Tab-separated table of C-alpha atoms (C1' of nucleotides) in Angstrom:
chain	number	residue	atom	x	y	z
A	1	MET	CA	-82.241	106.333	120.274
A	2	THR	CA	-79.465	108.774	121.401
A	3	GLN	CA	-80.123	110.602	118.159
A	4	GLY	CA	-82.450	113.660	118.936
A	5	ARG	CA	-80.820	115.752	116.416
A	6	PRO	CA	-77.813	115.396	114.203
A	7	MET	CA	-74.610	116.870	115.740
A	8	ARG	CA	-73.863	120.403	115.098
A	9	ALA	CA	-71.147	120.962	112.444
A	10	ASP	CA	-68.601	122.455	114.769
A	11	ALA	CA	-69.405	119.782	117.447
A	12	ARG	CA	-68.742	116.991	114.882
A	13	ARG	CA	-65.529	118.512	113.873
A	14	ASN	CA	-64.157	118.872	117.351
A	15	TYR	CA	-65.271	115.257	118.097
A	16	GLU	CA	-63.333	113.951	115.176
A	17	ARG	CA	-60.333	115.972	115.846
A	18	LEU	CA	-60.365	114.831	119.359
A	19	LEU	CA	-60.580	111.094	118.387
A	20	LYS	CA	-57.643	111.461	115.993
A	21	VAL	CA	-55.465	113.272	118.365
A	22	ALA	CA	-56.323	110.880	121.299
A	23	ALA	CA	-55.506	107.850	119.375
A	24	GLU	CA	-52.005	109.349	118.616
A	25	ALA	CA	-51.547	110.505	122.119
A	26	PHE	CA	-52.600	107.122	123.667
A	27	ALA	CA	-50.208	105.286	121.247
A	28	GLU	CA	-47.326	107.670	122.167
A	29	TYR	CA	-47.770	108.090	125.942
A	30	GLY	CA	-49.867	105.055	126.828
A	31	GLU	CA	-53.330	104.945	128.444
A	32	ASN	CA	-52.382	107.753	131.080
A	33	ALA	CA	-51.728	110.413	128.502
A	34	SER	CA	-52.872	113.815	129.830
A	35	LEU	CA	-56.436	114.564	128.755
A	36	ASP	CA	-56.006	118.395	129.011
A	37	ASP	CA	-52.853	117.891	126.737
A	38	ILE	CA	-55.082	115.962	124.185
A	39	ALA	CA	-57.552	118.799	124.267
A	40	LYS	CA	-54.771	121.329	123.768
A	41	ARG	CA	-53.337	119.442	120.863
A	42	ALA	CA	-56.796	118.985	119.238
A	43	GLY	CA	-57.023	122.870	119.516
A	44	VAL	CA	-60.125	122.724	121.855
A	45	GLY	CA	-60.743	123.627	125.482
A	46	SER	CA	-60.686	120.943	128.111
A	47	GLY	CA	-64.304	121.514	128.605
A	48	THR	CA	-65.059	120.405	125.180
A	49	LEU	CA	-63.194	117.181	125.633
A	50	TYR	CA	-65.002	116.334	128.931
A	51	ARG	CA	-68.359	117.030	127.452
A	52	HIS	CA	-67.815	114.712	124.556
A	53	PHE	CA	-66.150	112.017	126.588
A	54	PRO	CA	-67.018	112.217	130.260
A	55	THR	CA	-64.421	109.605	131.437
A	56	ARG	CA	-61.035	108.543	130.119
A	57	GLY	CA	-62.540	105.025	129.450
A	58	ALA	CA	-65.057	106.656	127.092
A	59	LEU	CA	-62.380	108.416	125.046
A	60	LEU	CA	-60.282	105.266	125.054
A	61	GLU	CA	-63.047	103.133	123.740
A	62	ALA	CA	-64.045	105.742	121.075
A	63	ALA	CA	-60.445	105.937	120.026
A	64	TYR	CA	-60.068	102.245	119.485
A	65	VAL	CA	-63.477	101.063	118.266
A	66	ASP	CA	-62.246	100.415	114.798
A	67	ARG	CA	-59.296	98.319	116.184
A	68	ILE	CA	-61.830	96.304	118.156
A	69	GLU	CA	-64.238	95.881	115.310
A	70	ALA	CA	-61.315	94.644	113.212
A	71	LEU	CA	-60.877	92.001	115.719
A	72	GLY	CA	-64.447	91.071	115.316
A	73	VAL	CA	-64.023	90.771	111.657
A	74	ARG	CA	-60.916	88.892	112.029
A	75	ALA	CA	-62.592	86.309	114.010
A	76	GLY	CA	-65.026	85.642	111.101
A	77	GLU	CA	-62.069	85.222	108.798
A	78	LEU	CA	-60.244	82.810	110.936
A	79	ALA	CA	-63.374	80.722	111.493
A	80	GLN	CA	-63.630	80.315	107.792
A	81	ASP	CA	-59.940	79.493	107.088
A	82	LEU	CA	-59.016	77.282	110.021
A	83	PRO	CA	-60.401	74.347	111.857
A	84	PRO	CA	-62.349	75.754	114.845
A	85	GLY	CA	-59.691	74.868	117.524
A	86	GLU	CA	-56.911	76.418	115.636
A	87	ALA	CA	-58.983	79.530	114.648
A	88	LEU	CA	-59.717	80.115	118.455
A	89	MET	CA	-56.038	79.932	119.317
A	90	GLU	CA	-55.028	82.076	116.624
A	91	TRP	CA	-57.611	84.737	117.376
A	92	LEU	CA	-56.653	84.634	121.060
A	93	TYR	CA	-53.100	85.204	119.975
A	94	GLU	CA	-53.937	88.357	117.926
A	95	LEU	CA	-56.267	89.639	120.762
A	96	ALA	CA	-53.270	89.207	123.140
A	97	VAL	CA	-50.886	90.954	120.648
A	98	ALA	CA	-53.415	93.804	120.422
A	99	THR	CA	-53.657	93.999	124.100
A	100	LEU	CA	-50.013	94.686	124.476
A	101	GLN	CA	-49.084	96.358	121.312
A	102	VAL	CA	-51.643	99.042	121.264
A	103	ARG	CA	-50.945	100.870	124.300
A	104	GLY	CA	-54.127	101.802	126.205
A	105	MET	CA	-56.011	98.935	124.815
A	106	LYS	CA	-55.203	96.911	127.851
A	107	ALA	CA	-57.382	98.948	130.202
A	108	LEU	CA	-60.160	98.908	127.647
A	109	LEU	CA	-60.129	95.122	126.909
A	110	SER	CA	-59.784	94.362	130.547
A	111	SER	CA	-62.817	96.354	131.669
A	112	ALA	CA	-64.657	94.688	128.720
A	113	VAL	CA	-64.172	91.268	130.302
A	114	THR	CA	-64.768	92.287	133.850
A	115	ASP	CA	-67.846	90.937	135.750
A	116	GLY	CA	-69.659	94.294	135.271
A	117	SER	CA	-71.766	94.413	138.487
A	118	GLY	CA	-69.366	96.690	140.352
A	119	ALA	CA	-67.192	98.211	137.749
A	120	ALA	CA	-67.029	101.756	136.549
A	121	ALA	CA	-67.373	101.668	132.873
A	122	PRO	CA	-69.244	98.926	130.838
A	123	PRO	CA	-67.823	99.502	127.428
A	124	ALA	CA	-70.083	98.900	124.406
A	125	CYS	CA	-67.186	97.379	122.509
A	126	GLY	CA	-67.159	94.566	124.929
A	127	SER	CA	-70.114	92.880	123.139
A	128	VAL	CA	-67.986	92.779	119.942
A	129	VAL	CA	-65.131	90.892	121.577
A	130	LYS	CA	-67.415	88.793	123.693
A	131	GLY	CA	-69.554	87.938	120.613
A	132	ALA	CA	-66.546	86.839	118.648
A	133	ALA	CA	-65.164	84.769	121.496
A	134	ALA	CA	-68.530	83.114	121.860
A	135	ARG	CA	-68.703	82.055	118.359
A	136	LEU	CA	-65.160	80.703	118.132
A	137	VAL	CA	-65.623	78.937	121.495
A	138	ASP	CA	-68.888	77.334	120.676
A	139	ALA	CA	-67.529	76.036	117.352
A	140	ALA	CA	-64.445	74.629	118.985
A	141	GLN	CA	-66.569	72.986	121.676
A	142	ALA	CA	-68.848	71.467	119.062
A	143	GLU	CA	-65.886	70.119	117.222
A	144	GLY	CA	-64.722	68.484	120.471
A	145	THR	CA	-61.361	70.106	120.675
A	146	LEU	CA	-62.118	72.376	123.494
A	147	ARG	CA	-63.333	71.253	126.796
A	148	ALA	CA	-66.931	71.811	127.349
A	149	ASP	CA	-66.899	73.143	130.802
A	150	VAL	CA	-65.346	76.575	129.998
A	151	GLN	CA	-67.319	79.578	129.075
A	152	PRO	CA	-66.298	82.067	126.436
A	153	ILE	CA	-65.861	84.806	129.061
A	154	GLU	CA	-63.319	82.714	130.928
A	155	VAL	CA	-61.357	82.011	127.824
A	156	LEU	CA	-61.204	85.751	127.308
A	157	ARG	CA	-60.044	86.388	130.788
A	158	LEU	CA	-57.406	83.665	130.571
A	159	ALA	CA	-56.095	85.100	127.369
A	160	HIS	CA	-55.822	88.517	129.155
A	161	GLY	CA	-53.903	86.829	131.918
A	162	VAL	CA	-51.580	85.228	129.309
A	163	ALA	CA	-51.002	88.730	127.818
A	164	MET	CA	-50.277	90.125	131.312
A	165	ALA	CA	-47.789	87.214	131.840
A	166	ALA	CA	-46.194	87.940	128.584
A	167	GLU	CA	-45.875	91.543	129.355
A	168	LEU	CA	-43.847	90.668	132.372
A	169	ALA	CA	-41.315	89.167	129.917
A	170	GLN	CA	-40.649	92.333	128.248
A	171	GLY	CA	-38.681	92.026	125.035
A	172	GLU	CA	-39.466	88.412	124.439
A	173	PRO	CA	-42.177	88.746	121.698
A	174	GLY	CA	-42.418	84.853	121.221
A	175	GLU	CA	-43.481	84.614	124.890
A	176	ILE	CA	-47.128	85.295	123.924
A	177	ARG	CA	-47.300	82.111	121.679
A	178	ARG	CA	-45.373	80.041	124.197
A	179	TYR	CA	-47.746	80.860	127.140
A	180	LEU	CA	-50.832	80.603	124.929
A	181	ARG	CA	-49.701	77.141	123.951
A	182	LEU	CA	-49.334	76.237	127.575
A	183	LEU	CA	-52.974	77.503	128.185
A	184	ALA	CA	-54.125	75.624	125.078
A	185	GLU	CA	-53.051	72.443	126.687
A	186	GLY	CA	-55.137	73.160	129.700
A	187	LEU	CA	-58.104	73.968	127.668
A	188	ARG	CA	-57.861	70.941	125.368
A	189	ALA	CA	-60.763	68.588	125.646
A	190	GLY	CA	-60.083	65.096	127.017
B	1	MET	CA	-22.590	97.097	153.442
B	2	THR	CA	-25.224	99.897	153.669
B	3	GLN	CA	-24.537	100.136	157.382
B	4	GLY	CA	-22.072	103.028	158.001
B	5	ARG	CA	-23.724	103.804	161.364
B	6	PRO	CA	-26.698	102.748	163.132
B	7	MET	CA	-29.740	104.836	162.401
B	8	ARG	CA	-30.284	107.835	164.616
B	9	ALA	CA	-33.106	107.168	167.155
B	10	ASP	CA	-35.639	109.564	165.770
B	11	ALA	CA	-34.988	108.456	162.194
B	12	ARG	CA	-35.735	104.790	163.236
B	13	ARG	CA	-38.811	105.912	165.115
B	14	ASN	CA	-40.135	107.661	162.079
B	15	TYR	CA	-39.117	104.822	159.770
B	16	GLU	CA	-41.173	102.388	161.776
B	17	ARG	CA	-44.129	104.639	162.150
B	18	LEU	CA	-44.187	105.274	158.350
B	19	LEU	CA	-44.093	101.433	157.691
B	20	LYS	CA	-47.001	100.793	159.951
B	21	VAL	CA	-49.142	103.529	158.750
B	22	ALA	CA	-48.273	102.749	155.183
B	23	ALA	CA	-49.355	99.099	155.510
B	24	GLU	CA	-52.669	100.306	156.792
B	25	ALA	CA	-53.146	102.996	154.116
B	26	PHE	CA	-52.322	100.608	151.258
B	27	ALA	CA	-54.791	98.122	152.618
B	28	GLU	CA	-57.405	100.565	152.971
B	29	TYR	CA	-57.061	102.635	149.749
B	30	GLY	CA	-55.030	100.345	147.455
B	31	GLU	CA	-51.682	100.754	146.007
B	32	ASN	CA	-52.308	104.242	145.134
B	33	ALA	CA	-52.983	105.775	148.520
B	34	SER	CA	-51.710	109.315	148.826
B	35	LEU	CA	-48.162	109.451	150.082
B	36	ASP	CA	-48.453	112.838	151.594
B	37	ASP	CA	-51.489	111.494	153.467
B	38	ILE	CA	-49.490	108.689	154.738
B	39	ALA	CA	-46.821	111.105	155.936
B	40	LYS	CA	-49.342	113.225	157.621
B	41	ARG	CA	-51.002	110.269	159.435
B	42	ALA	CA	-47.610	109.172	160.581
B	43	GLY	CA	-47.126	112.664	161.997
B	44	VAL	CA	-44.105	113.453	159.823
B	45	GLY	CA	-43.405	115.695	156.937
B	46	SER	CA	-43.649	114.497	153.436
B	47	GLY	CA	-39.879	115.238	153.149
B	48	THR	CA	-39.253	112.645	155.732
B	49	LEU	CA	-41.245	110.019	153.894
B	50	TYR	CA	-39.422	110.775	150.573
B	51	ARG	CA	-36.082	110.533	152.235
B	52	HIS	CA	-36.736	107.151	153.657
B	53	PHE	CA	-38.542	105.845	150.585
B	54	PRO	CA	-37.583	107.405	147.437
B	55	THR	CA	-40.307	105.738	145.349
B	56	ARG	CA	-43.770	104.395	145.942
B	57	GLY	CA	-42.379	101.063	145.071
B	58	ALA	CA	-39.847	101.149	147.864
B	59	LEU	CA	-42.526	101.934	150.509
B	60	LEU	CA	-44.649	99.191	149.113
B	61	GLU	CA	-41.799	96.703	149.296
B	62	ALA	CA	-40.862	97.776	152.850
B	63	ALA	CA	-44.494	97.602	153.973
B	64	TYR	CA	-44.962	93.994	152.837
B	65	VAL	CA	-41.549	92.275	153.285
B	66	ASP	CA	-43.043	90.301	156.107
B	67	ARG	CA	-45.925	88.990	153.989
B	68	ILE	CA	-43.471	88.146	151.270
B	69	GLU	CA	-41.202	86.259	153.616
B	70	ALA	CA	-44.038	84.420	154.998
B	71	LEU	CA	-44.646	83.127	151.418
B	72	GLY	CA	-41.062	82.005	151.362
B	73	VAL	CA	-41.449	80.121	154.642
B	74	ARG	CA	-44.750	78.674	153.360
B	75	ALA	CA	-43.069	77.202	150.380
B	76	GLY	CA	-40.700	75.253	152.666
B	77	GLU	CA	-43.779	73.867	154.741
B	78	LEU	CA	-45.562	72.854	151.693
B	79	ALA	CA	-42.551	71.114	150.145
B	80	GLN	CA	-42.470	68.988	153.263
B	81	ASP	CA	-46.063	68.170	153.691
B	82	LEU	CA	-47.134	67.497	150.004
B	83	PRO	CA	-45.622	65.783	146.902
B	84	PRO	CA	-43.846	68.149	144.796
B	85	GLY	CA	-46.345	68.807	142.139
B	86	GLU	CA	-49.146	69.606	144.497
B	87	ALA	CA	-46.875	71.631	146.799
B	88	LEU	CA	-46.052	73.808	143.831
B	89	MET	CA	-49.822	74.202	142.818
B	90	GLU	CA	-50.893	74.901	146.335
B	91	TRP	CA	-48.064	77.508	146.695
B	92	LEU	CA	-48.987	79.276	143.525
B	93	TYR	CA	-52.529	79.415	144.766
B	94	GLU	CA	-51.452	81.022	147.951
B	95	LEU	CA	-49.257	83.371	145.933
B	96	ALA	CA	-52.201	84.403	143.713
B	97	VAL	CA	-54.483	84.834	146.626
B	98	ALA	CA	-51.916	87.191	148.193
B	99	THR	CA	-51.538	89.100	144.986
B	100	LEU	CA	-55.272	89.820	144.861
B	101	GLN	CA	-56.186	90.033	148.523
B	102	VAL	CA	-53.509	92.377	149.747
B	103	ARG	CA	-54.065	95.339	147.818
B	104	GLY	CA	-50.884	96.954	146.693
B	105	MET	CA	-49.076	93.653	146.602
B	106	LYS	CA	-49.965	93.289	143.014
B	107	ALA	CA	-47.671	95.994	141.708
B	108	LEU	CA	-45.031	94.673	143.990
B	109	LEU	CA	-44.982	91.092	142.919
B	110	SER	CA	-45.451	91.896	139.329
B	111	SER	CA	-42.353	94.109	139.205
B	112	ALA	CA	-40.550	91.231	141.004
B	113	VAL	CA	-41.102	88.858	138.098
B	114	THR	CA	-40.427	91.459	135.431
B	115	ASP	CA	-37.505	91.096	133.043
B	116	GLY	CA	-35.617	93.593	134.975
B	117	SER	CA	-33.314	95.076	132.162
B	118	GLY	CA	-35.585	98.149	131.629
B	119	ALA	CA	-37.780	98.402	134.665
B	120	ALA	CA	-37.756	101.019	137.374
B	121	ALA	CA	-37.444	99.272	140.631
B	122	PRO	CA	-35.642	95.772	141.091
B	123	PRO	CA	-37.188	94.929	144.516
B	124	ALA	CA	-35.011	92.846	146.731
B	125	CYS	CA	-37.936	90.693	147.898
B	126	GLY	CA	-38.118	89.361	144.286
B	127	SER	CA	-35.345	87.111	145.251
B	128	VAL	CA	-37.464	85.495	147.957
B	129	VAL	CA	-40.304	84.616	145.671
B	130	LYS	CA	-38.066	83.612	142.955
B	131	GLY	CA	-36.002	81.407	145.175
B	132	ALA	CA	-39.083	79.662	146.559
B	133	ALA	CA	-40.349	79.191	143.160
B	134	ALA	CA	-37.128	77.828	141.862
B	135	ARG	CA	-37.109	75.131	144.668
B	136	LEU	CA	-40.688	73.988	144.142
B	137	VAL	CA	-40.325	74.042	140.425
B	138	ASP	CA	-37.081	71.873	140.559
B	139	ALA	CA	-38.538	69.422	142.871
B	140	ALA	CA	-41.636	68.881	140.774
B	141	GLN	CA	-39.541	68.610	137.592
B	142	ALA	CA	-37.295	66.096	139.248
B	143	GLU	CA	-40.366	64.166	140.221
B	144	GLY	CA	-41.490	64.190	136.631
B	145	THR	CA	-44.864	65.800	137.226
B	146	LEU	CA	-43.938	69.103	135.831
B	147	ARG	CA	-42.899	69.528	132.265
B	148	ALA	CA	-39.140	70.098	132.022
B	149	ASP	CA	-39.129	72.977	129.547
B	150	VAL	CA	-40.468	75.692	131.722
B	151	GLN	CA	-38.575	77.954	133.899
B	152	PRO	CA	-39.386	78.997	137.417
B	153	ILE	CA	-39.732	82.583	136.354
B	154	GLU	CA	-42.274	81.569	133.616
B	155	VAL	CA	-44.332	79.675	136.252
B	156	LEU	CA	-44.407	82.802	138.333
B	157	ARG	CA	-45.386	85.005	135.462
B	158	LEU	CA	-48.101	82.666	134.370
B	159	ALA	CA	-49.359	82.397	138.019
B	160	HIS	CA	-49.590	86.218	137.934
B	161	GLY	CA	-51.476	86.082	134.806
B	162	VAL	CA	-53.950	83.615	136.429
B	163	ALA	CA	-54.330	86.024	139.284
B	164	MET	CA	-55.115	88.863	136.870
B	165	ALA	CA	-57.536	86.658	135.107
B	166	ALA	CA	-59.304	85.800	138.277
B	167	GLU	CA	-59.457	89.505	139.164
B	168	LEU	CA	-61.561	90.150	136.190
B	169	ALA	CA	-64.089	87.734	137.632
B	170	GLN	CA	-64.631	89.954	140.669
B	171	GLY	CA	-66.575	88.321	143.422
B	172	GLU	CA	-66.053	84.716	142.328
B	173	PRO	CA	-63.393	83.552	144.787
B	174	GLY	CA	-63.256	79.971	143.478
B	175	GLU	CA	-62.037	81.384	140.115
B	176	ILE	CA	-58.435	81.421	141.196
B	177	ARG	CA	-58.481	77.626	141.879
B	178	ARG	CA	-60.439	77.089	138.677
B	179	TYR	CA	-58.067	78.951	136.382
B	180	LEU	CA	-54.989	77.483	138.155
B	181	ARG	CA	-56.201	73.924	137.618
B	182	LEU	CA	-56.444	74.743	133.806
B	183	LEU	CA	-52.913	76.129	133.995
B	184	ALA	CA	-51.909	73.014	135.756
B	185	GLU	CA	-52.968	70.938	132.919
B	186	GLY	CA	-50.903	72.926	130.539
B	187	LEU	CA	-47.915	72.608	132.697
B	188	ARG	CA	-48.254	68.816	133.277
B	189	ALA	CA	-45.472	66.705	132.068
B	190	GLY	CA	-46.245	64.444	129.136
C	1	DA	C1'	-81.805	138.621	109.209
C	2	DG	C1'	-82.259	137.570	113.674
C	3	DG	C1'	-83.094	134.923	117.989
C	4	DA	C1'	-82.698	130.599	120.513
C	5	DA	C1'	-80.165	126.801	121.584
C	6	DA	C1'	-76.249	124.236	121.300
C	7	DG	C1'	-71.690	124.273	121.986
C	8	DC	C1'	-67.166	126.329	123.237
C	9	DG	C1'	-63.085	127.287	126.038
C	10	DG	C1'	-60.181	128.349	129.591
C	11	DA	C1'	-59.905	130.027	134.350
C	12	DG	C1'	-59.772	128.078	138.550
C	13	DA	C1'	-60.671	124.781	142.608
C	14	DC	C1'	-58.841	120.687	144.036
C	15	DC	C1'	-55.528	117.094	144.726
C	16	DA	C1'	-51.141	114.379	144.177
C	17	DT	C1'	-46.084	114.170	143.646
C	18	DC	C1'	-41.610	115.508	145.155
C	19	DC	C1'	-37.753	118.928	145.938
C	20	DC	C1'	-35.577	122.075	148.763
C	21	DC	C1'	-33.455	124.199	152.560
C	22	DG	C1'	-33.804	126.868	157.239
C	23	DG	C1'	-34.179	124.925	161.576
C	24	DT	C1'	-33.945	121.279	165.016
C	25	DT	C1'	-32.380	116.981	167.191
C	26	DG	C1'	-29.507	113.346	168.799
C	27	DC	C1'	-24.873	111.666	168.908
C	28	DT	C1'	-19.938	112.008	170.230
C	29	DG	C1'	-15.651	113.437	172.315
C	30	DT	C1'	-13.586	115.841	175.890
D	1	DA	C1'	-21.949	118.159	181.372
D	2	DC	C1'	-21.807	120.302	177.421
D	3	DA	C1'	-20.384	122.168	172.843
D	4	DG	C1'	-20.408	121.407	168.208
D	5	DC	C1'	-21.499	119.118	164.137
D	6	DA	C1'	-23.740	115.856	161.381
D	7	DA	C1'	-27.919	113.818	160.500
D	8	DC	C1'	-32.416	114.564	160.272
D	9	DC	C1'	-36.936	116.988	160.251
D	10	DG	C1'	-40.876	119.397	158.168
D	11	DG	C1'	-43.738	121.825	155.411
D	12	DG	C1'	-43.963	125.408	151.848
D	13	DG	C1'	-44.259	125.604	147.257
D	14	DA	C1'	-43.405	124.317	142.146
D	15	DT	C1'	-45.346	121.415	138.872
D	16	DG	C1'	-48.690	118.863	136.659
D	17	DG	C1'	-53.005	116.267	136.390
D	18	DT	C1'	-58.455	116.191	136.570
D	19	DC	C1'	-62.809	118.047	136.143
D	20	DT	C1'	-66.428	121.983	136.574
D	21	DC	C1'	-68.592	126.109	135.769
D	22	DC	C1'	-70.367	129.775	133.249
D	23	DG	C1'	-70.032	133.971	130.266
D	24	DC	C1'	-69.365	134.112	125.358
D	25	DT	C1'	-69.544	132.459	120.375
D	26	DT	C1'	-71.393	129.703	116.561
D	27	DT	C1'	-74.770	127.422	114.177
D	28	DC	C1'	-79.215	126.419	112.646
D	29	DC	C1'	-83.906	127.326	111.725
D	30	DT	C1'	-87.445	130.242	109.964
DNA sequence: AGGAAAGCGGAGACCATCCCCGGTTGCTGT
DNA sequence: ACAGCAACCGGGGATGGTCTCCGCTTTCCT
């Protein structure tokens, strides 16, 4: 649908260079890395950057799609290897770790689970995360270990909240697990 | 201790004007309101603003001390009117509401509960919030309705996480209560 | 080869933070 | 009352970020 023509060779080159440099820059300087600086490092003008990625969010998303998709795949693996309740919790853990560890992912994932009506950027990658969550939540609810009155999106939001809480305890890596376990108690069926 | 001399009259005038204007500006534009603009509105130069409040955080804190102290007082009232467990939860609710409602308070409260070692600004008001939380948590633990293995600071962080989670569900005001109730299950003794 | 369209790039407009220092104001002692 | 000296003011300007605009270059197609 968005494919009138294949991209011109130089355009594709620049696009990919930008993506590579952006991922490095976001990792190094966080989600507020200077965009003009990214353009400069990639050896292109800032105009080129803004044409390919109109907003910071668009670039952020494009730079991390593979990481997001890996989370989607991971959901499938966990669903196969663990009982539904445990699979969900382990996946939420890995999601929270990614949220904190990969600098710049926070903003991306957070806008993915925002009630879209008013927001600025509805990232496409949101559907991957939401889809994975929905599958794991449904399975756990069918199994009867997860209370039936919560929606997948709520679970995602709460996991994001847990990640934020853990972030406040900088330097205590075990805190994510600890807080998530407390959340799990609240989500348990019964 | 910080009181070598009383403040000069013009200095005090400017200080208070800035505080008043800053509270308005933060309420209107959020925590990223332009500082130079605040200075202009207050009828002072930007130099004056930066002399009184070296960082954005300092201004934010000064502008909201009264709101924070009101939360401290409220903790006392709730402790008197309700059983400890309920008092804690109601207070956390009001804390979360303040976090979301008063734009600009979020950053302030969040830095208050951060593991201070590396952070930029250790706000004095943090002790008010932490003190209130400690009292309510202790009482609830003594009563036996709150699990004994959580620390007050952890409860604060989790409440902050709940507020963040609720923020993602923009426009659903009941979500704070809902998410807090889930957290409460996880924190319940037993 | 040659022309049209797609794409490039960086100058520059705009806005924010924050320092700096010449000039001004309020306080204090006589 | 008034002189003198801190303390304090104010805004100009350096720095750095975002994002647009448009003349020029590159690619692709025939």
